[in-house]
Tab-separated table of C-alpha atoms and ligand atoms in Angstrom:
chain	number	residue	atom	x	y	z
B	178	LYS	CA	-17.934	64.830	34.252
B	179	LYS	CA	-21.433	63.493	34.141
B	180	ILE	CA	-22.903	60.038	33.552
B	181	PHE	CA	-26.614	59.488	33.030
B	182	ALA	CA	-28.100	56.011	33.531
B	183	PHE	CA	-31.350	54.748	32.020
B	184	SER	CA	-33.813	52.135	33.315
B	185	ILE	CA	-32.283	51.838	36.768
B	186	ARG	CA	-34.376	49.405	38.784
B	187	LYS	CA	-34.899	49.607	42.556
B	188	ASP	CA	-32.535	46.673	43.066
B	189	GLU	CA	-29.790	48.461	41.114
B	190	GLU	CA	-30.086	51.778	42.952
B	191	PRO	CA	-27.837	50.838	45.931
B	192	TYR	CA	-25.026	49.894	43.549
B	193	VAL	CA	-25.411	53.121	41.536
B	194	LYS	CA	-25.158	55.023	44.814
B	195	GLU	CA	-22.142	52.913	45.872
B	196	TRP	CA	-20.343	53.765	42.600
B	197	ALA	CA	-21.269	57.464	42.843
B	198	LYS	CA	-19.947	57.604	46.430
B	199	ASP	CA	-16.643	56.123	45.296
B	200	HIS	CA	-16.411	58.629	42.409
B	201	PRO	CA	-17.214	62.061	43.891
B	202	GLU	CA	-15.631	63.719	40.847
B	203	VAL	CA	-18.438	62.355	38.628
B	204	GLU	CA	-21.990	63.681	38.634
B	205	VAL	CA	-24.355	60.700	38.415
B	206	GLU	CA	-28.006	60.981	37.482
B	207	TYR	CA	-30.473	58.277	36.593
B	208	THR	CA	-34.036	57.418	35.663
B	209	ASP	CA	-36.128	54.274	35.746
B	210	GLU	CA	-37.239	54.965	32.163
B	211	LEU	CA	-35.945	53.052	29.155
B	212	LEU	CA	-33.808	54.765	26.548
B	213	THR	CA	-36.033	55.732	23.605
B	214	PRO	CA	-36.003	58.584	21.080
B	215	GLU	CA	-38.372	60.391	23.470
B	216	THR	CA	-36.369	59.898	26.689
B	217	ALA	CA	-32.862	60.410	25.257
B	218	ALA	CA	-32.998	64.146	26.047
B	219	LYS	CA	-33.051	63.306	29.776
B	220	ALA	CA	-29.327	62.669	29.406
B	221	LYS	CA	-28.726	66.246	28.202
B	222	GLY	CA	-25.370	67.520	29.445
B	223	ALA	CA	-24.002	64.057	30.198
B	224	ASP	CA	-20.695	62.839	28.778
B	225	GLY	CA	-21.841	59.249	28.615
B	226	VAL	CA	-24.801	56.973	29.307
B	227	VAL	CA	-25.151	53.679	31.141
B	228	VAL	CA	-27.991	51.548	29.807
B	229	TYR	CA	-29.706	48.221	29.923
B	230	GLN	CA	-32.838	47.198	28.077
B	231	GLN	CA	-34.204	44.447	25.894
B	232	LEU	CA	-35.929	47.036	23.759
B	233	ASP	CA	-33.975	47.703	20.564
B	234	TYR	CA	-31.444	50.523	20.405
B	235	THR	CA	-32.908	51.693	17.107
B	236	PRO	CA	-31.308	54.146	14.646
B	237	GLU	CA	-33.751	56.780	15.956
B	238	THR	CA	-32.747	56.136	19.576
B	239	LEU	CA	-29.035	56.327	18.767
B	240	GLN	CA	-29.601	59.461	16.704
B	241	ALA	CA	-31.490	61.096	19.584
B	242	LEU	CA	-28.534	60.454	21.906
B	243	ALA	CA	-26.052	61.717	19.310
B	244	ASP	CA	-28.193	64.855	18.937
B	245	GLU	CA	-27.417	65.491	22.618
B	246	GLY	CA	-23.716	65.054	21.817
B	247	ILE	CA	-23.579	61.673	23.561
B	248	THR	CA	-21.865	58.771	21.802
B	249	LYS	CA	-20.350	56.908	24.739
B	250	MET	CA	-22.711	54.167	25.798
B	251	SER	CA	-22.051	51.450	28.365
B	252	LEU	CA	-24.344	48.452	28.623
B	253	ARG	CA	-24.897	46.777	31.980
B	254	ASN	CA	-25.412	43.382	30.296
B	255	VAL	CA	-23.725	40.966	27.896
B	256	GLY	CA	-25.942	40.857	24.815
B	257	VAL	CA	-25.444	43.480	22.111
B	258	ASP	CA	-27.832	41.884	19.583
B	259	ASN	CA	-30.420	44.659	20.052
B	260	ILE	CA	-28.115	47.518	18.951
B	261	ASP	CA	-28.314	48.866	15.395
B	262	MET	CA	-24.577	48.593	14.862
B	263	ALA	CA	-24.570	50.152	11.377
B	264	LYS	CA	-26.125	53.325	12.770
B	265	ALA	CA	-23.890	53.236	15.847
B	266	LYS	CA	-20.853	53.082	13.566
B	267	GLU	CA	-22.141	55.874	11.348
B	268	LEU	CA	-22.615	58.100	14.399
B	269	GLY	CA	-19.204	57.218	15.865
B	270	PHE	CA	-20.514	55.502	18.990
B	271	GLU	CA	-18.116	53.927	21.469
B	272	ILE	CA	-19.848	51.063	23.258
B	273	THR	CA	-18.951	48.775	26.129
B	274	ASN	CA	-20.747	45.815	27.692
B	275	VAL	CA	-20.250	43.620	30.747
B	276	PRO	CA	-19.517	40.239	29.228
B	277	VAL	CA	-18.645	38.400	32.435
B	278	TYR	CA	-20.670	39.735	35.355
B	279	SER	CA	-21.371	36.334	36.867
B	280	PRO	CA	-21.377	33.250	34.647
B	281	ASN	CA	-22.332	31.303	37.777
B	282	ALA	CA	-25.667	33.111	38.015
B	283	ILE	CA	-26.810	31.741	34.665
B	284	ALA	CA	-25.032	28.385	34.862
B	285	GLU	CA	-26.420	27.704	38.337
B	286	HIS	CA	-29.940	28.514	37.191
B	287	ALA	CA	-29.609	26.228	34.164
B	288	ALA	CA	-28.252	23.451	36.381
B	289	ILE	CA	-30.989	23.833	39.003
B	290	GLN	CA	-33.675	23.711	36.312
B	291	THR	CA	-32.035	20.688	34.685
B	292	ALA	CA	-32.125	18.806	37.983
B	293	ARG	CA	-35.723	19.913	38.604
B	294	ILE	CA	-36.958	18.685	35.257
B	295	LEU	CA	-35.213	15.329	35.637
B	296	ARG	CA	-36.843	14.836	39.061
B	297	GLN	CA	-40.216	16.116	37.765
B	298	THR	CA	-40.514	18.566	40.654
B	299	LYS	CA	-43.165	20.678	38.886
B	300	VAL	CA	-45.402	17.603	38.517
B	301	LEU	CA	-44.821	16.707	42.170
B	302	ASP	CA	-45.551	20.258	43.362
B	303	GLU	CA	-48.824	20.278	41.402
B	304	LYS	CA	-49.812	16.852	42.734
B	305	ILE	CA	-48.999	17.762	46.342
B	306	ALA	CA	-50.894	21.050	46.097
B	307	ASN	CA	-53.926	18.979	44.995
B	308	GLY	CA	-53.585	16.527	47.886
B	309	ASP	CA	-52.182	13.684	45.761
B	310	LEU	CA	-49.235	12.393	47.760
B	311	ARG	CA	-48.642	9.172	45.818
B	312	TRP	CA	-45.205	8.420	44.378
B	313	ALA	CA	-46.081	6.810	41.057
B	314	PRO	CA	-45.841	7.549	38.254
B	315	THR	CA	-43.648	10.553	39.063
B	316	ILE	CA	-40.312	8.778	39.075
B	317	GLY	CA	-37.091	10.770	38.716
B	318	ARG	CA	-34.047	10.405	36.511
B	319	GLU	CA	-30.700	10.763	38.301
B	320	VAL	CA	-28.326	13.356	36.911
B	321	ARG	CA	-25.400	10.926	37.116
B	322	ASP	CA	-27.148	8.663	34.619
B	323	GLN	CA	-27.352	11.405	31.999
B	324	THR	CA	-25.013	12.455	29.248
B	325	VAL	CA	-25.180	16.233	29.237
B	326	GLY	CA	-24.354	17.881	25.914
B	327	VAL	CA	-23.200	21.478	26.232
B	328	ILE	CA	-23.342	23.662	23.128
B	329	GLY	CA	-20.976	26.591	23.614
B	330	THR	CA	-18.104	26.300	26.077
B	331	GLY	CA	-17.619	29.991	26.855
B	332	HIS	CA	-17.872	31.531	30.294
B	333	ILE	CA	-21.340	30.228	31.152
B	334	GLY	CA	-21.140	26.866	29.390
B	335	ARG	CA	-17.944	25.989	31.258
B	336	VAL	CA	-19.454	26.684	34.699
B	337	TYR	CA	-22.565	24.672	33.755
B	338	MET	CA	-20.276	21.771	32.778
B	339	GLN	CA	-18.547	21.872	36.179
B	340	ILE	CA	-21.835	21.924	38.081
B	341	MET	CA	-23.307	19.058	36.065
B	342	GLU	CA	-20.120	17.057	36.578
B	343	GLY	CA	-20.456	17.742	40.285
B	344	PHE	CA	-23.818	15.960	40.104
B	345	GLY	CA	-22.009	13.065	38.426
B	346	ALA	CA	-23.204	13.517	34.837
B	347	LYS	CA	-21.106	12.544	31.848
B	348	VAL	CA	-20.453	15.833	30.062
B	349	ILE	CA	-19.732	16.271	26.364
B	350	ALA	CA	-19.463	19.534	24.465
B	351	TYR	CA	-19.408	21.184	21.082
B	352	ASP	CA	-17.932	24.561	20.171
B	353	PRO	CA	-16.309	25.565	16.878
B	354	PHE	CA	-13.728	27.448	18.987
B	355	GLU	CA	-12.497	24.715	21.289
B	356	ASN	CA	-11.052	25.613	24.675
B	357	PRO	CA	-7.534	24.061	24.771
B	358	GLU	CA	-7.877	22.897	28.379
B	359	LEU	CA	-11.248	21.222	27.756
B	360	LYS	CA	-9.926	19.726	24.532
B	361	LYS	CA	-7.023	18.134	26.408
B	362	GLN	CA	-9.530	16.678	28.843
B	363	GLY	CA	-11.480	15.128	25.970
B	364	TYR	CA	-14.845	16.842	26.336
B	365	TYR	CA	-15.399	17.760	22.699
B	366	VAL	CA	-17.360	15.814	20.132
B	367	ASP	CA	-16.724	16.566	16.454
B	368	SER	CA	-20.096	17.968	15.470
B	369	LEU	CA	-23.499	19.012	16.719
B	370	ASP	CA	-24.882	15.820	15.147
B	371	ASP	CA	-22.544	13.764	17.352
B	372	LEU	CA	-23.699	15.714	20.391
B	373	TYR	CA	-27.390	15.235	19.522
B	374	ALA	CA	-26.849	11.504	19.023
B	375	GLN	CA	-25.328	11.057	22.504
B	376	ALA	CA	-26.895	13.660	24.793
B	377	ASP	CA	-29.807	13.068	27.175
B	378	VAL	CA	-29.699	16.763	28.046
B	379	VAL	CA	-28.858	19.427	25.445
B	380	SER	CA	-27.991	22.810	26.951
B	381	LEU	CA	-27.425	25.947	24.891
B	382	HIS	CA	-24.782	28.496	25.912
B	383	VAL	CA	-24.166	30.340	22.648
B	384	PRO	CA	-24.957	33.869	21.477
B	385	ALA	CA	-27.842	34.768	19.183
B	386	THR	CA	-26.159	35.391	15.852
B	387	LYS	CA	-27.552	35.181	12.340
B	388	GLU	CA	-25.912	31.763	11.948
B	389	ASN	CA	-27.410	30.467	15.210
B	390	PHE	CA	-30.994	31.565	14.494
B	391	HIS	CA	-33.318	28.596	15.247
B	392	MET	CA	-30.363	26.230	15.545
B	393	ILE	CA	-32.710	24.014	17.527
B	394	ASP	CA	-35.308	23.330	14.838
B	395	LYS	CA	-37.282	20.324	13.663
B	396	ASP	CA	-34.228	18.715	12.029
B	397	ALA	CA	-32.024	19.177	15.084
B	398	ILE	CA	-34.695	17.754	17.395
B	399	ALA	CA	-35.164	14.740	15.093
B	400	LYS	CA	-31.447	13.973	15.532
B	401	MET	CA	-31.701	14.024	19.337
B	402	LYS	CA	-32.318	10.996	21.562
B	403	ASP	CA	-35.853	10.141	22.598
B	404	ASN	CA	-36.779	11.675	25.973
B	405	VAL	CA	-34.253	14.455	25.539
B	406	VAL	CA	-34.236	17.486	27.842
B	407	ILE	CA	-33.572	20.812	26.101
B	408	VAL	CA	-32.243	23.765	28.108
B	409	ASN	CA	-32.306	27.298	26.742
B	410	CYS	CA	-30.962	29.857	29.179
B	411	SER	CA	-29.258	31.758	26.346
B	412	ARG	CA	-31.449	33.502	23.824
B	413	GLY	CA	-34.969	32.835	22.541
B	414	ALA	CA	-33.947	33.172	18.902
B	415	LEU	CA	-31.814	30.019	19.158
B	416	VAL	CA	-34.898	27.823	19.420
B	417	ASP	CA	-37.774	27.297	17.000
B	418	THR	CA	-40.514	27.270	19.624
B	419	ASP	CA	-43.066	25.599	17.338
B	420	ALA	CA	-40.650	22.739	16.671
B	421	VAL	CA	-40.157	22.258	20.424
B	422	ILE	CA	-43.917	22.217	20.991
B	423	GLU	CA	-44.212	19.527	18.316
B	424	GLY	CA	-41.489	17.534	20.099
B	425	LEU	CA	-43.253	17.936	23.451
B	426	ASP	CA	-46.576	16.867	21.939
B	427	SER	CA	-45.086	13.783	20.300
B	428	GLY	CA	-43.285	12.782	23.513
B	429	LYS	CA	-39.859	13.014	21.845
B	430	ILE	CA	-38.873	15.777	24.291
B	431	PHE	CA	-39.044	14.828	27.994
B	432	GLY	CA	-38.752	18.375	29.229
B	433	PHE	CA	-38.011	21.896	28.076
B	434	ILE	CA	-36.334	24.597	30.130
B	435	MET	CA	-36.739	28.100	28.832
B	436	ASP	CA	-35.399	31.187	30.528
B	437	THR	CA	-35.564	32.986	27.213
B	438	TYR	CA	-38.244	33.054	24.539
B	439	GLU	CA	-38.112	34.323	20.988
B	440	ASP	CA	-41.069	36.687	21.561
B	441	GLU	CA	-40.181	37.698	25.131
B	442	VAL	CA	-39.669	41.431	24.570
B	443	GLY	CA	-42.598	43.314	26.076
B	444	ILE	CA	-43.862	40.174	27.865
B	445	PHE	CA	-41.132	39.126	30.301
B	446	ASN	CA	-40.531	41.319	33.337
B	447	GLU	CA	-44.083	42.689	33.157
B	448	ASP	CA	-47.039	42.134	35.538
B	449	TRP	CA	-49.878	40.349	33.711
B	450	ARG	CA	-51.913	39.442	36.793
B	451	ASP	CA	-54.814	41.773	36.062
B	452	LYS	CA	-54.451	41.848	32.302
B	453	GLU	CA	-55.109	39.483	29.459
B	454	PHE	CA	-52.005	37.388	28.843
B	455	PRO	CA	-50.721	38.466	25.438
B	456	ASP	CA	-49.172	35.270	24.056
B	457	LYS	CA	-51.205	32.044	23.732
B	458	ARG	CA	-48.209	29.942	22.725
B	459	LEU	CA	-46.241	31.029	25.790
B	460	LYS	CA	-49.256	30.456	28.061
B	461	ASP	CA	-49.530	26.938	26.673
B	462	LEU	CA	-45.872	26.312	27.510
B	463	ILE	CA	-46.205	27.785	31.013
B	464	ASP	CA	-49.153	25.457	31.691
B	465	ARG	CA	-47.249	22.288	30.792
B	466	SER	CA	-45.900	20.186	33.670
B	467	ASN	CA	-42.744	19.295	31.756
B	468	VAL	CA	-41.849	22.854	30.754
B	469	LEU	CA	-40.079	25.203	33.154
B	470	VAL	CA	-40.474	28.815	32.126
B	471	THR	CA	-38.618	31.626	33.853
B	472	PRO	CA	-38.827	35.201	32.530
B	473	HIS	CA	-35.141	35.724	31.690
B	474	THR	CA	-34.166	35.647	35.355
B	475	ALA	CA	-31.152	33.342	35.110
B	476	PHE	CA	-28.841	36.342	35.454
B	477	TYR	CA	-30.826	37.946	38.248
B	478	THR	CA	-28.750	37.575	41.414
B	479	THR	CA	-27.372	40.160	43.811
B	480	HIS	CA	-23.814	39.202	42.807
B	481	ALA	CA	-24.536	39.670	39.100
B	482	VAL	CA	-26.507	42.899	39.404
B	483	ARG	CA	-23.801	44.565	41.503
B	484	ASN	CA	-21.114	43.628	38.976
B	485	MET	CA	-23.280	44.764	36.054
B	486	VAL	CA	-23.782	48.225	37.546
B	487	LEU	CA	-20.243	48.802	38.838
B	488	ASN	CA	-18.522	47.472	35.708
B	489	ALA	CA	-20.738	49.482	33.363
B	490	PHE	CA	-20.041	52.735	35.229
B	491	ASP	CA	-16.284	51.946	35.354
B	492	ASN	CA	-16.293	51.339	31.613
B	493	ASN	CA	-18.240	54.499	30.861
B	494	LEU	CA	-15.867	56.628	32.906
B	495	LYS	CA	-12.922	55.134	30.997
B	496	LEU	CA	-14.570	56.038	27.692
B	497	ILE	CA	-15.208	59.570	28.943
B	498	ASN	CA	-11.598	59.900	30.098
B	499	GLY	CA	-10.388	58.709	26.688
B	500	GLU	CA	-8.878	55.588	28.271
B	501	GLU	CA	-9.190	52.077	26.924
B	502	ALA	CA	-12.354	50.500	28.322
B	503	ASP	CA	-12.084	47.102	30.033
B	504	THR	CA	-14.626	45.488	27.730
B	505	PRO	CA	-15.198	47.461	24.532
B	506	VAL	CA	-17.760	46.192	22.023
B	507	LYS	CA	-16.838	46.043	18.359
B	508	VAL	CA	-19.064	48.643	16.703
B	509	GLY	CA	-20.034	47.849	13.119
N	131	NAD	P1	-19.172	33.408	25.644
N	131	NAD	O1	-18.953	34.371	24.545
N	131	NAD	O2	-18.189	33.338	26.748
N	131	NAD	O3	-19.325	31.951	25.017
N	131	NAD	C1	-20.125	31.658	23.922
N	131	NAD	C2	-19.514	30.449	23.232
N	131	NAD	O4	-20.431	30.000	22.232
N	131	NAD	C3	-18.190	30.746	22.506
N	131	NAD	O5	-17.179	29.874	22.981
N	131	NAD	C4	-18.512	30.504	21.036
N	131	NAD	O6	-17.416	29.976	20.303
N	131	NAD	C5	-19.647	29.493	21.149
N	131	NAD	N1	-20.504	29.359	19.981
N	131	NAD	C6	-20.988	30.307	19.170
N	131	NAD	N2	-21.772	29.754	18.222
N	131	NAD	C7	-21.775	28.409	18.463
N	131	NAD	C8	-22.415	27.303	17.836
N	131	NAD	N3	-23.199	27.454	16.779
N	131	NAD	N4	-22.197	26.076	18.347
N	131	NAD	C9	-21.419	25.894	19.414
N	131	NAD	N5	-20.785	26.907	20.046
N	131	NAD	C10	-20.969	28.156	19.578
N	131	NAD	O7	-20.622	33.721	26.197
N	131	NAD	P2	-21.208	33.377	27.639
N	131	NAD	O8	-20.844	34.435	28.604
N	131	NAD	O9	-20.915	31.972	27.979
N	131	NAD	O10	-22.771	33.558	27.350
N	131	NAD	C11	-23.457	32.678	26.486
N	131	NAD	C12	-24.805	33.261	26.157
N	131	NAD	O11	-25.632	33.258	27.308
N	131	NAD	C13	-24.797	34.746	25.762
N	131	NAD	O12	-24.484	34.906	24.405
N	131	NAD	C14	-26.198	35.181	26.048
N	131	NAD	O13	-26.990	34.981	24.904
N	131	NAD	C15	-26.650	34.219	27.127
N	131	NAD	N6	-26.917	34.888	28.405
N	131	NAD	C16	-28.097	34.644	29.011
N	131	NAD	C17	-28.391	35.236	30.225
N	131	NAD	C18	-29.676	34.970	30.950
N	131	NAD	O14	-29.974	35.642	31.945
N	131	NAD	N7	-30.475	34.013	30.548
N	131	NAD	C19	-27.454	36.102	30.812
N	131	NAD	C20	-26.237	36.321	30.162
N	131	NAD	C21	-25.988	35.708	28.956
N	132	COI	C1	-27.481	39.518	29.212
N	132	COI	O1	-26.701	39.991	30.062
N	132	COI	O2	-27.241	39.574	27.991
N	132	COI	C2	-28.714	38.848	29.648
N	132	COI	O3	-29.233	38.026	28.947
N	132	COI	C3	-29.312	39.260	30.921
N	132	COI	C4	-30.137	40.483	30.729
N	132	COI	C5	-31.596	40.167	30.802
N	132	COI	C6	-29.763	41.509	31.748
């Protein structure tokens, strides 16, 4: 049996080697290159592939893999929004993902950034670096004084709720599929409008679906409280960036936390130090003292990366062996 893995980073290599050592019956090969129509042939002879990329899995890419006789594909991440599912179905692909590699990684990041924005740490850091050690006017807001509105109470949203409660915040939530335990405890409001009306912090923990595209738009922002903090550690497509910029300019939005950006593909996780920065709007956001940009690194912890690699290989081997995978993705 053979598994070929694409776009293996240096930090993933030890975990690939760990899995290979524990599975001597499987031949494991890998490359640091992304899976594209051009690179698919590298997997020649493999029974399955392990992949991760933000680049789209286009019909051409899937076809190129199928041409090599490979239709078992295991993602090392959660999101499946970049797979052409119609083509995958047509070609008979079996796909798995790793939906729960470490909710804490993302929730912790969102919580840290929320606390940072409320205490204006970016403003303070900039002032201190310039020799301005005065307190005023950089006064903080305590987390315990905030009502934190969590949109999406799945794996990540629930951990974020716990952390924010640990800080003493009042937590409310909205999810069309209510968690029975949270419902009993009275966290849910009836609608997004109710959440917007009450929340000082609005944090998104929902997938990017067609229905959720730009759910945070001009209308949604208008319904929020003045001085609201918006947290997006989920997906860029959930937020209409122009509407947020308008809210920042008008002073309606106190702070914006973005670990994801609607135009991030090809920009995040690249080195722009000696090149012209390709996105003026993003540069403008990065330069603002009340915007915290991270390049989709919320997930990026040793705990998460190890689980992503090991779980993806486990899943792929199950597909190859004709067993039921732990976390199959619905194809189609
Ligand atoms: P999950 O599937 O466990 O939970 C998502 C929840 O969102 C579900 O309970 C669902 O009912 C709810 N939901 C869907 N649409 C909604 C809406 N319009 N309003 C309110 N609730 C809605 O997913 P998860 O593991 O908690 O992950 C959440 C998201 O985080 C993922 O979809 C992904 O986009 C993002 N994510 C980001 C990173 C990162 O590094 N920044 C890493 C992993 C995942
Ligand atoms: C996901 O797992 O879907 C993420 O958003 C993290 C990814 C950048 C590896």
